CSV table of C-alpha atoms in Angstrom, one decimal:
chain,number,residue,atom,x,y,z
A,1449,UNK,CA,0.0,0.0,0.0
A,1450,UNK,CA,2.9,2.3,0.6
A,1451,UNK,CA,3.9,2.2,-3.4
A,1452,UNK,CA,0.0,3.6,-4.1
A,1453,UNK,CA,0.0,5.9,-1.4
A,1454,UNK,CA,3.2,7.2,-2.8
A,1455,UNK,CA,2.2,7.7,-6.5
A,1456,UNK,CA,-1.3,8.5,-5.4
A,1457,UNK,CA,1.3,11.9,-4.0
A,1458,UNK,CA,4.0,12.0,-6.7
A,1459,UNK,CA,2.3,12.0,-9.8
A,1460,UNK,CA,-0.6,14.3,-9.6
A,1461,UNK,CA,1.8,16.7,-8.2
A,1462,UNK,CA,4.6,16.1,-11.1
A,1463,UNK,CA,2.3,16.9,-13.1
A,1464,UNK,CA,1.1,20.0,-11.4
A,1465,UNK,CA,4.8,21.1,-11.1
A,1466,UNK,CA,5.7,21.2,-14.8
A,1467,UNK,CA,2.6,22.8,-15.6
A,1468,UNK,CA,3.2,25.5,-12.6
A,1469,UNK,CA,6.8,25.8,-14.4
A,1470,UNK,CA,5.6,26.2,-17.7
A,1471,UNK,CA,3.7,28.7,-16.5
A,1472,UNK,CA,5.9,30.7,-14.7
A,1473,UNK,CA,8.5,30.7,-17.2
A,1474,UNK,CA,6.6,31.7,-19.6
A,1475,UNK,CA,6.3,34.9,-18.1
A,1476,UNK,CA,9.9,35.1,-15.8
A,1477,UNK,CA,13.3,35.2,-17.8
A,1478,UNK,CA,15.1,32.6,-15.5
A,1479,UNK,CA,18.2,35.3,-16.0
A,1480,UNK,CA,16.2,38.6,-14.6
A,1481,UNK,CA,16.3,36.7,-11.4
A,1482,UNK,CA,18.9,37.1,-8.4
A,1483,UNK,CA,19.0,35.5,-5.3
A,1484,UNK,CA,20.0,37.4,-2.4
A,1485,UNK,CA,20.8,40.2,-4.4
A,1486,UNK,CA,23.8,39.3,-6.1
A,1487,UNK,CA,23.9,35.4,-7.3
A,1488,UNK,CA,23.2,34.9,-10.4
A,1489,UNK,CA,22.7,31.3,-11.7
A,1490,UNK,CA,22.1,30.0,-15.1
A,1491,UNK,CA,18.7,28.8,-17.0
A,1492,UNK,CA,18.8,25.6,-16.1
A,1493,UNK,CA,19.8,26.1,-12.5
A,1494,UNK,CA,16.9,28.0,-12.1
A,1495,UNK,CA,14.6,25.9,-14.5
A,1496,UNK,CA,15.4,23.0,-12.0
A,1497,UNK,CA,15.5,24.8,-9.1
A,1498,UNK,CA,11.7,26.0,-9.7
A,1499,UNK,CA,10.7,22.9,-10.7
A,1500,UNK,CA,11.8,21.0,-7.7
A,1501,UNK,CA,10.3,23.4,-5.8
A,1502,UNK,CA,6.7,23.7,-7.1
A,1503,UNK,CA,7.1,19.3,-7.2
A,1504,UNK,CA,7.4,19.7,-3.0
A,1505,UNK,CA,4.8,22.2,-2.8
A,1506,UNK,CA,2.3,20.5,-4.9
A,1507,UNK,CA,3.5,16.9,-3.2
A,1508,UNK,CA,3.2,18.5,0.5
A,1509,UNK,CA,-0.6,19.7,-0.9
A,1510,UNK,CA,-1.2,16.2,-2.2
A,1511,UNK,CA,-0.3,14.6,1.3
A,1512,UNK,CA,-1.7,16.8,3.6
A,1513,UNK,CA,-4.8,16.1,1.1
A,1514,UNK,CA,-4.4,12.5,1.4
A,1515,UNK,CA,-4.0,12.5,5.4
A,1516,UNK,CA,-7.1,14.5,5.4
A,1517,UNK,CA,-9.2,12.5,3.8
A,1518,UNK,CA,-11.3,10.6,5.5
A,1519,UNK,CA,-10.7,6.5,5.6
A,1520,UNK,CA,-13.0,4.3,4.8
A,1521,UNK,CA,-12.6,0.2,4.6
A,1522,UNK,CA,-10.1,-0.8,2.4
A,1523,UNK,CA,-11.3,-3.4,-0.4
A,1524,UNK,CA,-9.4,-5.7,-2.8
A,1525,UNK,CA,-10.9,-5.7,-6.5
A,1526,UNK,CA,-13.6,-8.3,-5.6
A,1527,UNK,CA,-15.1,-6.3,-2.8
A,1528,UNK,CA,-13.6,-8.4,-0.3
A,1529,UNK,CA,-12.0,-6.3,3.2
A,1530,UNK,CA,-8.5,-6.4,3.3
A,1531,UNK,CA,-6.5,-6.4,6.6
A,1532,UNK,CA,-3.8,-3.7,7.2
Protein backbone atom coordinates (compact mmCIF):
# COMPACT_ATOMS: atom_id res chain seq x y z
CA UNK A 1 0.00 0.00 0.00
CA UNK A 2 2.92 2.30 0.56
CA UNK A 3 3.92 2.18 -3.36
CA UNK A 4 -0.01 3.57 -4.05
CA UNK A 5 0.03 5.94 -1.45
CA UNK A 6 3.19 7.15 -2.83
CA UNK A 7 2.16 7.66 -6.54
CA UNK A 8 -1.34 8.54 -5.41
CA UNK A 9 1.31 11.90 -3.96
CA UNK A 10 4.04 11.96 -6.71
CA UNK A 11 2.26 11.99 -9.76
CA UNK A 12 -0.60 14.34 -9.62
CA UNK A 13 1.79 16.73 -8.23
CA UNK A 14 4.57 16.06 -11.13
CA UNK A 15 2.29 16.86 -13.11
CA UNK A 16 1.06 20.03 -11.39
CA UNK A 17 4.83 21.06 -11.15
CA UNK A 18 5.74 21.21 -14.83
CA UNK A 19 2.59 22.79 -15.63
CA UNK A 20 3.20 25.50 -12.62
CA UNK A 21 6.80 25.80 -14.35
CA UNK A 22 5.55 26.22 -17.70
CA UNK A 23 3.69 28.75 -16.55
CA UNK A 24 5.91 30.70 -14.70
CA UNK A 25 8.50 30.67 -17.20
CA UNK A 26 6.57 31.67 -19.59
CA UNK A 27 6.27 34.87 -18.11
CA UNK A 28 9.95 35.05 -15.83
CA UNK A 29 13.27 35.23 -17.85
CA UNK A 30 15.10 32.63 -15.53
CA UNK A 31 18.19 35.26 -16.05
CA UNK A 32 16.24 38.61 -14.60
CA UNK A 33 16.25 36.72 -11.36
CA UNK A 34 18.89 37.07 -8.38
CA UNK A 35 18.95 35.46 -5.26
CA UNK A 36 19.96 37.40 -2.37
CA UNK A 37 20.78 40.18 -4.41
CA UNK A 38 23.82 39.29 -6.09
CA UNK A 39 23.90 35.38 -7.28
CA UNK A 40 23.19 34.91 -10.36
CA UNK A 41 22.67 31.32 -11.71
CA UNK A 42 22.12 29.97 -15.07
CA UNK A 43 18.69 28.85 -17.00
CA UNK A 44 18.82 25.55 -16.06
CA UNK A 45 19.84 26.12 -12.54
CA UNK A 46 16.86 27.96 -12.12
CA UNK A 47 14.56 25.86 -14.50
CA UNK A 48 15.37 23.02 -11.96
CA UNK A 49 15.48 24.81 -9.06
CA UNK A 50 11.66 25.96 -9.70
CA UNK A 51 10.69 22.94 -10.66
CA UNK A 52 11.85 20.99 -7.74
CA UNK A 53 10.26 23.43 -5.83
CA UNK A 54 6.69 23.70 -7.13
CA UNK A 55 7.05 19.32 -7.24
CA UNK A 56 7.36 19.75 -3.01
CA UNK A 57 4.84 22.24 -2.78
CA UNK A 58 2.32 20.46 -4.85
CA UNK A 59 3.48 16.87 -3.16
CA UNK A 60 3.18 18.48 0.47
CA UNK A 61 -0.61 19.70 -0.90
CA UNK A 62 -1.23 16.17 -2.16
CA UNK A 63 -0.32 14.57 1.27
CA UNK A 64 -1.66 16.85 3.56
CA UNK A 65 -4.78 16.06 1.13
CA UNK A 66 -4.42 12.49 1.36
CA UNK A 67 -3.97 12.50 5.36
CA UNK A 68 -7.06 14.48 5.42
CA UNK A 69 -9.20 12.46 3.76
CA UNK A 70 -11.29 10.64 5.53
CA UNK A 71 -10.67 6.55 5.58
CA UNK A 72 -13.03 4.26 4.80
CA UNK A 73 -12.59 0.17 4.57
CA UNK A 74 -10.10 -0.82 2.44
CA UNK A 75 -11.29 -3.39 -0.40
CA UNK A 76 -9.42 -5.74 -2.80
CA UNK A 77 -10.90 -5.71 -6.48
CA UNK A 78 -13.59 -8.29 -5.60
CA UNK A 79 -15.14 -6.30 -2.76
CA UNK A 80 -13.55 -8.44 -0.35
CA UNK A 81 -12.02 -6.27 3.20
CA UNK A 82 -8.49 -6.42 3.25
CA UNK A 83 -6.49 -6.38 6.59
CA UNK A 84 -3.81 -3.72 7.15
Amino acid sequence: MRHVTAMLILWPSFLLAAATSATVFALIDPLDITFLGHIHASRQQVYAGGFFLFWLMAAVSSALTLHLAPRGRVLDEFGDPINE
